[in-house]
Tab-separated table of C-alpha atoms in Angstrom:
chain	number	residue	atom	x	y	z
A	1	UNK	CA	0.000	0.000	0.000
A	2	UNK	CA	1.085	3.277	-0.921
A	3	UNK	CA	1.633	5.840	1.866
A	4	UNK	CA	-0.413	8.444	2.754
A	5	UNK	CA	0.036	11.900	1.661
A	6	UNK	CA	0.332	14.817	4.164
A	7	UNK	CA	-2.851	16.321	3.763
A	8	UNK	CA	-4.970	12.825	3.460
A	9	UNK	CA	-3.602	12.414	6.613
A	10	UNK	CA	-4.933	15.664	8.205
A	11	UNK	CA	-8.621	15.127	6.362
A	12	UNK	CA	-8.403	11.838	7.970
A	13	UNK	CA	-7.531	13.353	11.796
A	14	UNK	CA	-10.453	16.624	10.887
A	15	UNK	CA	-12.882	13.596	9.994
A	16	UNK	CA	-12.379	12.168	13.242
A	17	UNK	CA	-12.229	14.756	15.439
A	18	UNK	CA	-15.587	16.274	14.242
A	19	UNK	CA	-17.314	12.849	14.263
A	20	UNK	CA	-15.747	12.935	18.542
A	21	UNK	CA	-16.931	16.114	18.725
A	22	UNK	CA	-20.661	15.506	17.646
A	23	UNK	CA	-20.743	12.549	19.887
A	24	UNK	CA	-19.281	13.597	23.056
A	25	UNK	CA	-20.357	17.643	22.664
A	26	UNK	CA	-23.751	16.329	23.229
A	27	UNK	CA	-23.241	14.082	25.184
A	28	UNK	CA	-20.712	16.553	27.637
A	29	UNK	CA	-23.975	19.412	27.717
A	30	UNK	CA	-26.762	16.398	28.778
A	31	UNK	CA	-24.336	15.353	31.574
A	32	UNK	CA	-23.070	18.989	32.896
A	33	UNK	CA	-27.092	19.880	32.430
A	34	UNK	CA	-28.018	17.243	35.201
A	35	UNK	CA	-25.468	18.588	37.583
A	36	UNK	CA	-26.437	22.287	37.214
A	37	UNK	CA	-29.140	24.294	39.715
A	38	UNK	CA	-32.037	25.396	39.073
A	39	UNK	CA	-30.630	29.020	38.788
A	40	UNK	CA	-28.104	27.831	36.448
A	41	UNK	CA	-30.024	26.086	34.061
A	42	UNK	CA	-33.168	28.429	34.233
A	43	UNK	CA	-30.082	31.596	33.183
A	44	UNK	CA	-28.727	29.553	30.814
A	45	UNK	CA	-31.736	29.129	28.854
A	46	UNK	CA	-31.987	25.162	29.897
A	47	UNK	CA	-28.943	23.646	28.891
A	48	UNK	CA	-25.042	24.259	30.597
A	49	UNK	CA	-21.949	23.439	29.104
A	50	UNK	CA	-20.248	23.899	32.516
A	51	UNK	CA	-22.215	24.437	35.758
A	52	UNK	CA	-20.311	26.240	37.976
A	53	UNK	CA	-21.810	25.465	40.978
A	54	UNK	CA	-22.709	20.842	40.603
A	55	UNK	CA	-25.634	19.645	42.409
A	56	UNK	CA	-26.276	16.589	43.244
A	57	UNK	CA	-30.018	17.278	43.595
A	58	UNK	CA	-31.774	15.539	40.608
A	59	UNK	CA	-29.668	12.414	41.562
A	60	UNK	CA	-30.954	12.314	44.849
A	61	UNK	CA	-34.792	12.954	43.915
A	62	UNK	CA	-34.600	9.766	41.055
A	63	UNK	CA	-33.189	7.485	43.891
A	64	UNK	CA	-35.571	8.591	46.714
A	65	UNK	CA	-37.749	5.941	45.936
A	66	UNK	CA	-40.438	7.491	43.448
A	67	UNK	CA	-41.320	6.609	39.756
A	68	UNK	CA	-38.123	6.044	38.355
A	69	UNK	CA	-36.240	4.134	41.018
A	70	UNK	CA	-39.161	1.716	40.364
A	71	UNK	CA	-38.402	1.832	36.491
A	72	UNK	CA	-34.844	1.544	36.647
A	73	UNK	CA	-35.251	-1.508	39.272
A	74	UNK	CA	-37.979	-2.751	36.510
A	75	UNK	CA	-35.264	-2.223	33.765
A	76	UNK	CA	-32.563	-3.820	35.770
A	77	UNK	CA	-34.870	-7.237	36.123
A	78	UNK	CA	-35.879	-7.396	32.436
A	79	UNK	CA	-32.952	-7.020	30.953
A	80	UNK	CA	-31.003	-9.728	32.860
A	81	UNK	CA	-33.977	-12.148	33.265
A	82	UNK	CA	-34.785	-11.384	29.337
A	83	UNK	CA	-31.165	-11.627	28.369
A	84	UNK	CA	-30.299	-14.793	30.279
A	85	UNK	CA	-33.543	-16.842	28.692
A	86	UNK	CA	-32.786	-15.165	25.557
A	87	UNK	CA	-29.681	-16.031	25.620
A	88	UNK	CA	-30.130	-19.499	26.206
A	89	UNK	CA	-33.189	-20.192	24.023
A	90	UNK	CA	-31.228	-19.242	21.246
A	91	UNK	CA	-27.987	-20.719	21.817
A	92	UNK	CA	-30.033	-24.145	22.437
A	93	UNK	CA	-31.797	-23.177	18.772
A	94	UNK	CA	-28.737	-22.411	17.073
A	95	UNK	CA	-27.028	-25.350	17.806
A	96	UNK	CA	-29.502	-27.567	16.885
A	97	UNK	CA	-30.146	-25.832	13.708
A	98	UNK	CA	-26.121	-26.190	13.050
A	99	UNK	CA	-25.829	-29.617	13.002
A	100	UNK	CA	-26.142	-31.239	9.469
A	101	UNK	CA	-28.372	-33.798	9.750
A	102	UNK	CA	-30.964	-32.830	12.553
A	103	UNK	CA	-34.150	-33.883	12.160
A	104	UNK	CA	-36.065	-31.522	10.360
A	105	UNK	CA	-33.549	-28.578	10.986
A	106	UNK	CA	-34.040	-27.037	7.428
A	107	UNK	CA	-37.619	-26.539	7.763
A	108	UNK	CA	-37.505	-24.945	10.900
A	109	UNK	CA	-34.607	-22.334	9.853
A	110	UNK	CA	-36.764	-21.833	6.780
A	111	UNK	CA	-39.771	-21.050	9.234
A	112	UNK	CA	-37.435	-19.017	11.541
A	113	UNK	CA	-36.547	-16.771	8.403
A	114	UNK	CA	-39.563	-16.477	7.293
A	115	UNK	CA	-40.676	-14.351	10.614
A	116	UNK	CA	-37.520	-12.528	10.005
A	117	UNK	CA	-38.442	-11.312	6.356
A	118	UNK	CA	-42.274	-10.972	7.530
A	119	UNK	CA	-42.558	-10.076	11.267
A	120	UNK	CA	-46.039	-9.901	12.714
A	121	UNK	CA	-48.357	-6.531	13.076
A	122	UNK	CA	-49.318	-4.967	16.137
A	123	UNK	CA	-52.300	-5.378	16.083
A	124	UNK	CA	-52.199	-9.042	16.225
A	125	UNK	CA	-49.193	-9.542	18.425
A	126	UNK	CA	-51.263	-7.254	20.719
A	127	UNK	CA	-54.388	-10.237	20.264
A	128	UNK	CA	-51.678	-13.259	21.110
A	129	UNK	CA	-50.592	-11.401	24.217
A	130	UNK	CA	-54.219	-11.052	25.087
A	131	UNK	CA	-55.324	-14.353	24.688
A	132	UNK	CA	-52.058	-15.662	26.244
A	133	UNK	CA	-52.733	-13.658	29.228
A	134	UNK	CA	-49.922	-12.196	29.998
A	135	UNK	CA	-51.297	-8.472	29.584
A	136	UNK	CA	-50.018	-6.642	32.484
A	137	UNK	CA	-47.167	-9.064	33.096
A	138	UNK	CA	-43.280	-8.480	32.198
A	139	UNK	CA	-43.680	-11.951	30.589
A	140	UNK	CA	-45.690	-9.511	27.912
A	141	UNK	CA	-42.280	-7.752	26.680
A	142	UNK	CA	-40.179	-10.903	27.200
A	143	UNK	CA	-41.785	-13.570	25.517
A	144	UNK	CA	-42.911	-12.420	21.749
A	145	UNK	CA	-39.049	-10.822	21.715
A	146	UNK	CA	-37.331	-14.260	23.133
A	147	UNK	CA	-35.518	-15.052	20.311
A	148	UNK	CA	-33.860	-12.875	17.911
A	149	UNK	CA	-33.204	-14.460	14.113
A	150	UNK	CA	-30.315	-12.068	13.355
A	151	UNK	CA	-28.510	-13.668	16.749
A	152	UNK	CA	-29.805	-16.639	15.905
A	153	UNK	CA	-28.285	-16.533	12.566
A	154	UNK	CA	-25.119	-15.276	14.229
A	155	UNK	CA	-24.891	-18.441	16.671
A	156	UNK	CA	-25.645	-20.915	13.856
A	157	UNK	CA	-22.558	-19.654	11.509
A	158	UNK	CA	-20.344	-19.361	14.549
A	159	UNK	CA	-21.061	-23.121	15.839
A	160	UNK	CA	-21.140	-24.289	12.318
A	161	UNK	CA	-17.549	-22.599	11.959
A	162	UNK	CA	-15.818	-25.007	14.237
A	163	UNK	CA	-14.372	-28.076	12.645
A	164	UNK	CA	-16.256	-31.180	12.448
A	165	UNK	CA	-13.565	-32.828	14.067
A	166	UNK	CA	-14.093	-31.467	16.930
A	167	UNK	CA	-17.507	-32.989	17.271
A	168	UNK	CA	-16.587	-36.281	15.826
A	169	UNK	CA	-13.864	-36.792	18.672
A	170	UNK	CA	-16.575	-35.517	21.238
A	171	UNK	CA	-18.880	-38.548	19.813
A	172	UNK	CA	-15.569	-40.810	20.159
A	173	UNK	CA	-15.125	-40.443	23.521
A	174	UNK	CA	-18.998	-41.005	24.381
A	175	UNK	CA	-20.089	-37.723	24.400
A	176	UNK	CA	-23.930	-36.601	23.857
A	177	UNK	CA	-25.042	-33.973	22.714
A	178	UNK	CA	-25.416	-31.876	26.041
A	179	UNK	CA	-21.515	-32.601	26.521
A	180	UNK	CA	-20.648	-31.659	23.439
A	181	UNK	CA	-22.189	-28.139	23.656
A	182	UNK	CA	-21.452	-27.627	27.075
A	183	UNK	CA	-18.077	-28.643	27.153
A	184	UNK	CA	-16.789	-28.333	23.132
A	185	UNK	CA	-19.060	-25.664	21.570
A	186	UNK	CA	-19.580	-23.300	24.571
A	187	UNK	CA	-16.010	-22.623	25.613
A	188	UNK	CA	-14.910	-22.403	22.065
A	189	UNK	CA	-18.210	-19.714	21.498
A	190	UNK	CA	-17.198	-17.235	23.793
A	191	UNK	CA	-17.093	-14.200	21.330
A	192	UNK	CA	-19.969	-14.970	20.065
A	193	UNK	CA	-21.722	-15.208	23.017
A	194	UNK	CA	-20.268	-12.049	24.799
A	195	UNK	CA	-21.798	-10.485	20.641
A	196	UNK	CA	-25.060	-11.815	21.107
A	197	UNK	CA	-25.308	-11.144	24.646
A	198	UNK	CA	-24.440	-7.611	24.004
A	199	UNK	CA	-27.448	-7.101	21.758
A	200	UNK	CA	-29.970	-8.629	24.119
A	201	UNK	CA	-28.986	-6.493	26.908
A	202	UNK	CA	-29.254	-3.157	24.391
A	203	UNK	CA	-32.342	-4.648	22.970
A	204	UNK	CA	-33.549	-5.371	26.298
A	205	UNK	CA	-32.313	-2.404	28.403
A	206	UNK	CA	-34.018	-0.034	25.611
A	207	UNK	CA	-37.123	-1.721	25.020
A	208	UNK	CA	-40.005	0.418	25.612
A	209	UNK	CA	-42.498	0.441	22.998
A	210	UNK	CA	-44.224	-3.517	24.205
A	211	UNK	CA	-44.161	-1.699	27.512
A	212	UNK	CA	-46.409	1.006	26.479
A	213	UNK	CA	-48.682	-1.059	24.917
A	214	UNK	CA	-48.676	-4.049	27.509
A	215	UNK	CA	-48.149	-2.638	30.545
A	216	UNK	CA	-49.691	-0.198	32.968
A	217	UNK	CA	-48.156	2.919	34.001
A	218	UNK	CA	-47.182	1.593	37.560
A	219	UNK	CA	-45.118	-1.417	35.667
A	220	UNK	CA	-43.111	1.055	33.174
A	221	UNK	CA	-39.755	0.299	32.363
A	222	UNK	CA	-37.175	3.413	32.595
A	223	UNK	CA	-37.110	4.180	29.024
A	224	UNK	CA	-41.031	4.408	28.700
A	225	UNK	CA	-40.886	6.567	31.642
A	226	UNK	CA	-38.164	8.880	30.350
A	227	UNK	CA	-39.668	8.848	27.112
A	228	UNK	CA	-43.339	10.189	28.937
A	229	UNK	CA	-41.178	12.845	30.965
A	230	UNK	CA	-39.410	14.049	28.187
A	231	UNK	CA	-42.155	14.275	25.838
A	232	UNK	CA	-44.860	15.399	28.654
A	233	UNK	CA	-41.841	18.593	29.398
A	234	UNK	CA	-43.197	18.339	33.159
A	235	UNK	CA	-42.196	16.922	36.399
A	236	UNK	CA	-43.083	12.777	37.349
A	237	UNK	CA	-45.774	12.752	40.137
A	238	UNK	CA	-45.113	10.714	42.954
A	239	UNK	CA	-41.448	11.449	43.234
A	240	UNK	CA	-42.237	12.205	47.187
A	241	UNK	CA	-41.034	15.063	47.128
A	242	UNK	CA	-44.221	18.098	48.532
A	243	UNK	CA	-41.940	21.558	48.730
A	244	UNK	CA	-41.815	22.365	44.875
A	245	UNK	CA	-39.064	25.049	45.703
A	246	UNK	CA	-36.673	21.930	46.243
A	247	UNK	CA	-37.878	20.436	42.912
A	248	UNK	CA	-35.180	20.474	39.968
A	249	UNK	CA	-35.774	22.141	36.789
A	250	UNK	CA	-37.195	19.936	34.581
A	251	UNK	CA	-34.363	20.206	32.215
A	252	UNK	CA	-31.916	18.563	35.193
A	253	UNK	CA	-34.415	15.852	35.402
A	254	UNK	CA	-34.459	15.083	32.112
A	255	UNK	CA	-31.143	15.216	31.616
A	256	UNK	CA	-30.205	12.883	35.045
A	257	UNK	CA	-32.673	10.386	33.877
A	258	UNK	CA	-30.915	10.498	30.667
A	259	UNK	CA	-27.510	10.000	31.796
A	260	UNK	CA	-29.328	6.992	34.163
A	261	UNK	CA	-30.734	5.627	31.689
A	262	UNK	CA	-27.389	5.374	29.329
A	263	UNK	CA	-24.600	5.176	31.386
A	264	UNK	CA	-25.087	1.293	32.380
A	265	UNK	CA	-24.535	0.204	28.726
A	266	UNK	CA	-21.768	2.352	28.076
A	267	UNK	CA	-20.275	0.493	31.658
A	268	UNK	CA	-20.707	-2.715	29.839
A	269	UNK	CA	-19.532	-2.038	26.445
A	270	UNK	CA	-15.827	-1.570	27.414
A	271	UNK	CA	-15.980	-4.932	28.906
A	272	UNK	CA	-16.934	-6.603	25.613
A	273	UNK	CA	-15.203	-4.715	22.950
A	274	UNK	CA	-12.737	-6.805	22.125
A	275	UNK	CA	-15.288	-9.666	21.532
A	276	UNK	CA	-17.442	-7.618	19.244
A	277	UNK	CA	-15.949	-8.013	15.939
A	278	UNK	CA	-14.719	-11.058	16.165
A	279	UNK	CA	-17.823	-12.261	17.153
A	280	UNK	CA	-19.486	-10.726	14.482
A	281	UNK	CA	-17.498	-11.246	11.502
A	282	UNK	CA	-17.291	-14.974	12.681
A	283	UNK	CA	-20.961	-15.889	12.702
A	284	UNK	CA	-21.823	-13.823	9.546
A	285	UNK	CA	-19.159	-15.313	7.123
A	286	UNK	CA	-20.871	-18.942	7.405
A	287	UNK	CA	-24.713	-18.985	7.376
């Protein structure tokens, strides 16, 4: 390769220093915003680049126990329950659809695409819930999302990318197929995994449209209730708090729900990084 000129260099270091600066500009103003009074942020015209005087206020009124220390608790147990049956659902799928001479394993990937290339309406998702009867249970926006077909698809290229021998010495030794996934196919999946796992806890940690629709206010997840405070502009009720002088802008409230709300996958991320395209690249080159 040929080396690059001077000034492809410096379009290359401008490119990425404006693509830094429209993530983390944003993303600097949302978190100085929650730490700013409501002085500050009321002179500032709602937003502060730099508050020169951090509270810890809005903090301390989502963790007091009102609406969204419920939702983020709520959050916290749907995206771990979801992610660990999701998780294992489709691992247990994938494998089974990997081997070559399963019992009518190309039907049922055919079927499993076929919900991928035409997924179901509303309307009658909203009808199977219902006659399911899990409205008003979490089961409602864990179930009809259990399995994904892109991480399904993902998990089947991966396990059909390790060599056959593998699996032929496994059935040597007297190995079934339990042993053979847990102790061959498992230990030897572990990018893929950490992938897929990754995009069950986004998917799951983000979900809140199924919430909207199948749950009642009182059972919200955090980002249907900081999508209903954002959009509604006005402070939660029930945040037991009664002296509205102590109350923070809504701006700050906003903002510290944001930050809440995004900080615990961008703790987890780091953590899996060097998993991610590996695991990725992997699974998609053999479907």
């Amino acid at each position: 390769m040929e080396k690059p000129k001077p000034a492809t260099k410096v379009a290359k270091i401008l490119a990425v220093v404006a693509v830094l600066a429209l993530v983390l500009v944003p993303f600097l103003v949302i978190v100085s915003t929650s730490f700013a009074s409501n002085r500050e942020v009321v002179e500032n015209g709602g937003w502060v680049i730099w508050p020169s005087d951090p509270t810890l206020r809005a903090y301390e009124q989502i963790f007091e126990g009102g609406v969204v220390t419920k939702a983020l608790w709520v959050s916290v147990g749907v995206t771990v329950i979801g992610t660990a049956f999701s998780l294992a659902c489709t691992t247990l799928l994938a494998y089974a659809l990997s081997r070559p001479k399963v019992f009518g394993g190309r039907p049922i990937l055919l079927f499993v695409l076929f919900t991928f290339l035409f997924p179901p309406g509303m309307i009658p998702a909203f009808l199977l819930v219902k006659g399911m009867g899990m409205l008003e249970s979490y089961s409602a926006i864990i179930a009809p999302v259990l399995i994904n077909v892109f991480n399904l698809v993902v998990l089947r290229g991966f396990f059909q990318g390790i060599p056959e021998e593998l699996y032929e010495a496994a059935r040597i030794d007297g190995a079934g197929d339990w042993a053979v996934l847990w102790r061959i196919v498992l230990p030897l999946s572990k990018a893929a995994l950490a992938v897929v796992g990754l995009f069950y806890v986004v998917s799951y940690w983000n979900a809140w449209f199924h919430a909207s629709i199948y749950l009642n206010s009182g059972q919200w997840p955090l980002q249907q209730v900081l999508r209903t405070y954002v959009m509604g502009g006005s402070q939660i009720a029930d945040t037991g708090l009664s002296d509205a002088a102590n109350v923070s802008a809504p701006q700050t409230m906003q903002m510290a729900i944001l930050v809440v709300a995004t900080v615990p996958v961008l703790l987890v991320y780091p953590f899996l990084q060097k998993y991610f395209t590996k695991g990725v690249l992997t699974g998609a080159i053999k479907s």
